CSV table of C-alpha atoms in Angstrom, one decimal:
chain,number,residue,atom,x,y,z
A,1,UNK,CA,16.0,-22.2,9.7
A,2,UNK,CA,16.8,-18.5,8.0
A,3,UNK,CA,15.1,-16.1,10.3
A,4,UNK,CA,18.1,-15.2,12.4
A,5,UNK,CA,19.8,-13.8,8.0
A,6,UNK,CA,16.7,-11.9,7.9
A,7,UNK,CA,16.7,-8.8,10.9
A,8,UNK,CA,19.5,-7.1,9.6
A,9,UNK,CA,17.0,-6.6,6.5
A,10,UNK,CA,15.5,-2.9,5.9
A,11,UNK,CA,11.7,-3.4,5.1
A,12,UNK,CA,9.0,-3.1,2.7
A,13,UNK,CA,5.3,-3.7,2.9
A,14,UNK,CA,3.6,-5.8,1.2
A,15,UNK,CA,1.7,-2.7,-0.5
A,16,UNK,CA,4.7,-0.8,-1.8
A,17,UNK,CA,6.1,-4.0,-4.0
A,18,UNK,CA,2.6,-4.2,-5.3
A,19,UNK,CA,3.0,-0.6,-6.0
A,20,UNK,CA,6.7,-1.2,-7.4
A,21,UNK,CA,5.3,-4.5,-9.9
A,22,UNK,CA,7.3,-4.7,-13.0
A,23,UNK,CA,5.5,-4.6,-16.3
A,24,UNK,CA,7.6,-5.8,-18.9
A,25,UNK,CA,9.8,-8.5,-16.8
A,26,UNK,CA,11.8,-12.2,-16.9
A,27,UNK,CA,11.5,-15.1,-15.0
A,28,UNK,CA,13.8,-17.5,-13.5
A,29,UNK,CA,13.8,-20.8,-11.4
A,30,UNK,CA,16.5,-22.3,-9.4
A,31,UNK,CA,16.3,-24.9,-7.2
A,32,UNK,CA,18.5,-25.7,-4.4
A,33,UNK,CA,20.5,-27.1,-1.0
A,34,UNK,CA,18.0,-25.3,1.8
A,35,UNK,CA,21.2,-25.7,4.3
A,36,UNK,CA,22.8,-23.2,1.1
A,37,UNK,CA,20.2,-20.2,2.4
A,38,UNK,CA,21.1,-18.8,4.7
A,39,UNK,CA,24.7,-17.7,3.3
A,40,UNK,CA,22.5,-16.5,-0.7
A,41,UNK,CA,19.8,-14.5,2.1
A,42,UNK,CA,23.7,-13.0,4.2
A,43,UNK,CA,25.4,-12.1,0.3
A,44,UNK,CA,22.2,-10.0,-0.9
A,45,UNK,CA,21.1,-7.6,2.4
A,46,UNK,CA,22.2,-4.8,1.5
A,47,UNK,CA,21.3,-4.2,-2.5
A,48,UNK,CA,17.9,-5.5,-2.0
A,49,UNK,CA,15.1,-5.5,0.9
A,50,UNK,CA,12.7,-7.5,2.9
A,51,UNK,CA,9.1,-7.8,2.2
A,52,UNK,CA,6.9,-7.8,5.4
A,53,UNK,CA,3.5,-8.4,5.0
A,54,UNK,CA,1.1,-8.7,8.5
A,55,UNK,CA,3.4,-8.3,10.7
A,56,UNK,CA,5.1,-11.0,9.1
A,57,UNK,CA,8.6,-11.8,7.3
A,58,UNK,CA,8.0,-15.4,6.1
A,59,UNK,CA,4.3,-15.6,4.9
A,60,UNK,CA,3.6,-19.4,5.0
A,61,UNK,CA,1.0,-20.6,1.7
A,62,UNK,CA,-1.0,-23.2,1.6
A,63,UNK,CA,-2.0,-24.6,-1.8
A,64,UNK,CA,-5.0,-27.0,-3.0
A,65,UNK,CA,-4.4,-28.2,-6.3
A,66,UNK,CA,-7.7,-29.4,-8.5
A,67,UNK,CA,-7.5,-31.3,-11.6
A,68,UNK,CA,-9.5,-34.1,-14.0
A,69,UNK,CA,-9.8,-37.7,-12.6
A,70,UNK,CA,-7.4,-38.2,-16.0
A,71,UNK,CA,-4.9,-35.1,-14.6
A,72,UNK,CA,-5.3,-33.6,-17.5
A,73,UNK,CA,-4.0,-29.7,-16.5
A,74,UNK,CA,-0.8,-32.3,-14.8
A,75,UNK,CA,-0.1,-34.1,-18.2
A,76,UNK,CA,-0.7,-30.8,-20.8
A,77,UNK,CA,2.0,-29.6,-19.0
A,78,UNK,CA,3.9,-32.9,-18.9
A,79,UNK,CA,3.3,-33.4,-22.8
A,80,UNK,CA,4.7,-29.7,-23.0
A,81,UNK,CA,1.4,-28.2,-23.7
A,82,UNK,CA,1.8,-24.5,-24.7
A,83,UNK,CA,-1.7,-23.6,-24.0
A,84,UNK,CA,-1.7,-25.1,-20.4
A,85,UNK,CA,-3.8,-23.9,-16.7
A,86,UNK,CA,-3.2,-24.5,-13.3
A,87,UNK,CA,-6.2,-24.5,-10.4
A,88,UNK,CA,-6.1,-24.5,-7.0
A,89,UNK,CA,-7.1,-22.2,-3.9
A,90,UNK,CA,-4.0,-20.6,-1.6
A,91,UNK,CA,-4.8,-18.9,1.3
A,92,UNK,CA,-1.7,-16.7,2.5
A,93,UNK,CA,-1.8,-17.3,6.5
A,94,UNK,CA,-0.1,-14.6,7.1
A,95,UNK,CA,-2.6,-12.0,6.7
A,96,UNK,CA,-5.0,-15.0,6.0
A,97,UNK,CA,-6.6,-13.7,2.2
A,98,UNK,CA,-8.0,-16.8,0.6
A,99,UNK,CA,-8.0,-16.7,-3.6
A,100,UNK,CA,-9.1,-19.5,-5.8
A,101,UNK,CA,-6.5,-18.8,-8.8
A,102,UNK,CA,-6.2,-19.7,-12.1
A,103,UNK,CA,-2.5,-19.9,-14.4
A,104,UNK,CA,-3.3,-19.6,-17.9
A,105,UNK,CA,0.0,-20.3,-20.0
A,106,UNK,CA,-0.5,-19.5,-23.5
A,107,UNK,CA,1.4,-20.5,-26.5
A,108,UNK,CA,4.0,-17.2,-26.2
A,109,UNK,CA,4.6,-18.3,-23.4
A,110,UNK,CA,3.1,-15.4,-20.8
A,111,UNK,CA,1.0,-16.7,-17.8
A,112,UNK,CA,-2.6,-15.3,-17.3
A,113,UNK,CA,-3.8,-15.2,-13.7
A,114,UNK,CA,-6.6,-14.8,-12.9
A,115,UNK,CA,-7.8,-14.9,-9.1
A,116,UNK,CA,-11.3,-14.0,-7.0
A,117,UNK,CA,-11.3,-13.9,-2.7
A,118,UNK,CA,-13.6,-16.9,-1.2
A,119,UNK,CA,-13.8,-17.4,2.0
A,120,UNK,CA,-12.2,-20.1,3.1
A,121,UNK,CA,-9.8,-23.4,2.0
A,122,UNK,CA,-13.6,-25.2,2.6
A,123,UNK,CA,-14.8,-23.4,-0.4
A,124,UNK,CA,-17.2,-25.3,-2.7
A,125,UNK,CA,-15.7,-24.3,-6.7
A,126,UNK,CA,-19.9,-24.4,-7.8
A,127,UNK,CA,-20.2,-21.7,-5.7
A,128,UNK,CA,-17.6,-19.7,-8.4
A,129,UNK,CA,-18.7,-21.3,-11.5
A,130,UNK,CA,-18.8,-18.2,-13.8
A,131,UNK,CA,-15.4,-16.9,-12.6
A,132,UNK,CA,-14.0,-20.9,-13.7
A,133,UNK,CA,-15.8,-21.1,-16.7
A,134,UNK,CA,-15.2,-17.9,-17.9
A,135,UNK,CA,-11.6,-17.6,-17.2
A,136,UNK,CA,-10.8,-21.8,-18.4
A,137,UNK,CA,-12.4,-25.1,-20.1
A,138,UNK,CA,-13.2,-26.5,-16.7
A,139,UNK,CA,-16.3,-26.8,-14.5
A,140,UNK,CA,-17.0,-27.1,-11.3
A,141,UNK,CA,-18.0,-30.2,-11.9
A,142,UNK,CA,-14.7,-32.3,-14.1
A,143,UNK,CA,-12.7,-31.0,-11.0
A,144,UNK,CA,-11.4,-32.8,-7.5
A,145,UNK,CA,-8.6,-31.8,-5.4
A,146,UNK,CA,-6.0,-34.0,-5.9
A,147,UNK,CA,-3.1,-32.7,-3.5
A,148,UNK,CA,-1.9,-29.5,-0.8
A,149,UNK,CA,1.3,-28.4,-0.4
A,150,UNK,CA,2.2,-26.1,1.8
A,151,UNK,CA,5.6,-24.1,1.8
A,152,UNK,CA,7.1,-21.1,3.5
A,153,UNK,CA,8.3,-17.8,1.6
A,154,UNK,CA,11.1,-15.3,1.9
A,155,UNK,CA,10.2,-11.9,-0.8
A,156,UNK,CA,12.5,-10.6,-0.8
A,157,UNK,CA,12.7,-6.6,-3.3
A,158,UNK,CA,16.3,-5.2,-4.6
A,159,UNK,CA,16.5,-0.9,-3.3
A,160,UNK,CA,16.1,0.6,-6.6
A,161,UNK,CA,13.1,-2.6,-7.5
A,162,UNK,CA,14.6,-4.1,-11.0
A,163,UNK,CA,14.2,-7.1,-9.1
A,164,UNK,CA,12.2,-9.4,-6.5
A,165,UNK,CA,13.3,-12.4,-5.7
A,166,UNK,CA,11.2,-15.4,-3.5
A,167,UNK,CA,12.5,-18.1,-1.6
A,168,UNK,CA,10.4,-21.2,-0.8
A,169,UNK,CA,11.0,-23.2,1.5
A,170,UNK,CA,10.0,-26.3,3.5
A,171,UNK,CA,7.9,-27.9,1.0
A,172,UNK,CA,5.8,-30.4,1.5
A,173,UNK,CA,2.4,-32.9,-0.4
A,174,UNK,CA,0.2,-34.3,0.5
A,175,UNK,CA,-2.8,-36.1,-1.1
A,176,UNK,CA,-5.3,-36.7,2.0
A,177,UNK,CA,-3.1,-40.0,2.5
A,178,UNK,CA,0.6,-39.7,2.1
A,179,UNK,CA,3.0,-37.3,2.6
A,180,UNK,CA,5.6,-36.2,0.7
A,181,UNK,CA,8.5,-33.8,1.5
A,182,UNK,CA,10.6,-31.4,0.4
A,183,UNK,CA,12.1,-29.3,3.1
A,184,UNK,CA,15.7,-29.8,2.0
A,185,UNK,CA,14.9,-28.2,-1.1
A,186,UNK,CA,14.7,-25.1,-1.9
A,187,UNK,CA,12.5,-23.0,-5.3
A,188,UNK,CA,13.6,-20.0,-6.2
A,189,UNK,CA,11.7,-17.6,-8.2
A,190,UNK,CA,13.7,-14.2,-9.7
A,191,UNK,CA,12.0,-11.7,-11.7
A,192,UNK,CA,13.6,-8.7,-13.0
A,193,UNK,CA,13.2,-6.1,-16.0
A,194,UNK,CA,13.9,-7.1,-19.2
A,195,UNK,CA,16.5,-4.3,-18.7
A,196,UNK,CA,18.8,-5.2,-17.0
A,197,UNK,CA,21.1,-7.0,-18.2
A,198,UNK,CA,23.1,-8.5,-15.3
A,199,UNK,CA,20.5,-9.5,-12.3
A,200,UNK,CA,22.4,-9.5,-8.8
A,201,UNK,CA,20.3,-12.6,-7.9
A,202,UNK,CA,20.9,-13.9,-11.4
A,203,UNK,CA,25.0,-13.7,-10.2
A,204,UNK,CA,25.4,-14.4,-6.4
A,205,UNK,CA,23.8,-18.0,-7.8
A,206,UNK,CA,26.5,-18.5,-10.0
A,207,UNK,CA,28.7,-18.1,-7.6
A,208,UNK,CA,27.3,-21.2,-5.7
A,209,UNK,CA,26.9,-23.6,-9.0
A,210,UNK,CA,23.4,-23.0,-9.1
A,211,UNK,CA,22.0,-23.2,-12.9
A,212,UNK,CA,18.0,-21.8,-13.7
A,213,UNK,CA,15.5,-24.9,-14.3
A,214,UNK,CA,12.5,-24.8,-14.8
A,215,UNK,CA,9.9,-26.3,-12.0
A,216,UNK,CA,6.2,-26.9,-11.6
A,217,UNK,CA,5.5,-27.3,-7.4
A,218,UNK,CA,1.5,-28.9,-8.5
A,219,UNK,CA,4.1,-31.4,-11.7
A,220,UNK,CA,6.2,-32.4,-9.2
A,221,UNK,CA,3.6,-32.7,-5.9
A,222,UNK,CA,1.4,-35.1,-8.3
A,223,UNK,CA,4.6,-37.1,-10.0
A,224,UNK,CA,5.9,-38.0,-6.4
A,225,UNK,CA,2.1,-39.5,-5.4
A,226,UNK,CA,1.3,-40.6,-7.8
A,227,UNK,CA,3.2,-43.6,-8.8
A,228,UNK,CA,1.6,-44.1,-11.7
A,229,UNK,CA,0.7,-41.5,-13.9
A,230,UNK,CA,3.7,-40.3,-16.8
A,231,UNK,CA,6.0,-39.0,-15.6
A,232,UNK,CA,8.8,-39.1,-18.6
A,233,UNK,CA,9.2,-34.8,-18.8
A,234,UNK,CA,10.3,-34.5,-15.2
A,235,UNK,CA,12.2,-37.9,-14.2
A,236,UNK,CA,15.8,-36.3,-15.2
A,237,UNK,CA,14.8,-32.9,-12.6
A,238,UNK,CA,13.2,-35.9,-10.5
A,239,UNK,CA,16.8,-37.2,-10.2
A,240,UNK,CA,18.7,-33.6,-9.4
A,241,UNK,CA,15.4,-32.5,-5.7
A,242,UNK,CA,16.5,-35.8,-4.9
A,243,UNK,CA,20.2,-35.9,-5.0
A,244,UNK,CA,19.1,-32.7,-2.4
A,245,UNK,CA,16.9,-34.4,-0.1
A,246,UNK,CA,20.0,-37.1,-0.4
A,247,UNK,CA,22.4,-35.2,0.9
A,248,UNK,CA,20.9,-33.4,3.1
A,249,UNK,CA,20.2,-36.7,4.9
A,250,UNK,CA,23.6,-38.1,4.4
A,251,UNK,CA,25.3,-35.2,5.5
A,252,UNK,CA,22.7,-33.7,7.8
A,253,UNK,CA,22.9,-29.8,8.9
A,254,UNK,CA,23.1,-29.5,12.7
């Protein structure tokens, strides 16, 4: 879909992006129709470089999310708990690297991410019991696979290294029996230096009347695949997503 636009970008390596990691940064998330992505990428190409990993400009991400049978990590997010976790296995297909990742959001809003490399997505959590117990309140025997997600990611880096943007598209979820297709949607995340007053990505999206929002892929997947789960906190967001999807299929882009 947006691949042809990327041919005009100058590129930067994953290693260069990691070296230029923003220490003190702000983050914003956005959702918008996938039909807008090629135009947005075209408008950003003068100020941003394209990250290439494993000789690929577009990276496929595959994630396996774990939770307790009672969905305690999902409900902690739903209920607005200041201290909460996400536990997943993730494969970065462009490099074939796989990790067990734990994201811990603390009461200040800061997110602490810990990860350990694993051989593949079939890895047994019990083999990483020490890592899991040290970095979360959960034990392997408490957790079970709940959903898998797949999406493509494009990563852009500002030429003066003050901003980084990711655009995730082609998203779908499965719980092994059902599948939910969110491919008409793009989830964008911008990270920028705290000193930067007017991030160019943010200004560009305002021109499309796109405002920042909060969204969790895991919670969106759970809320869409498990009809009986509590989702009051996410209903407004789900309605917005459904409007984007419905509009896409009513007015398909040829």
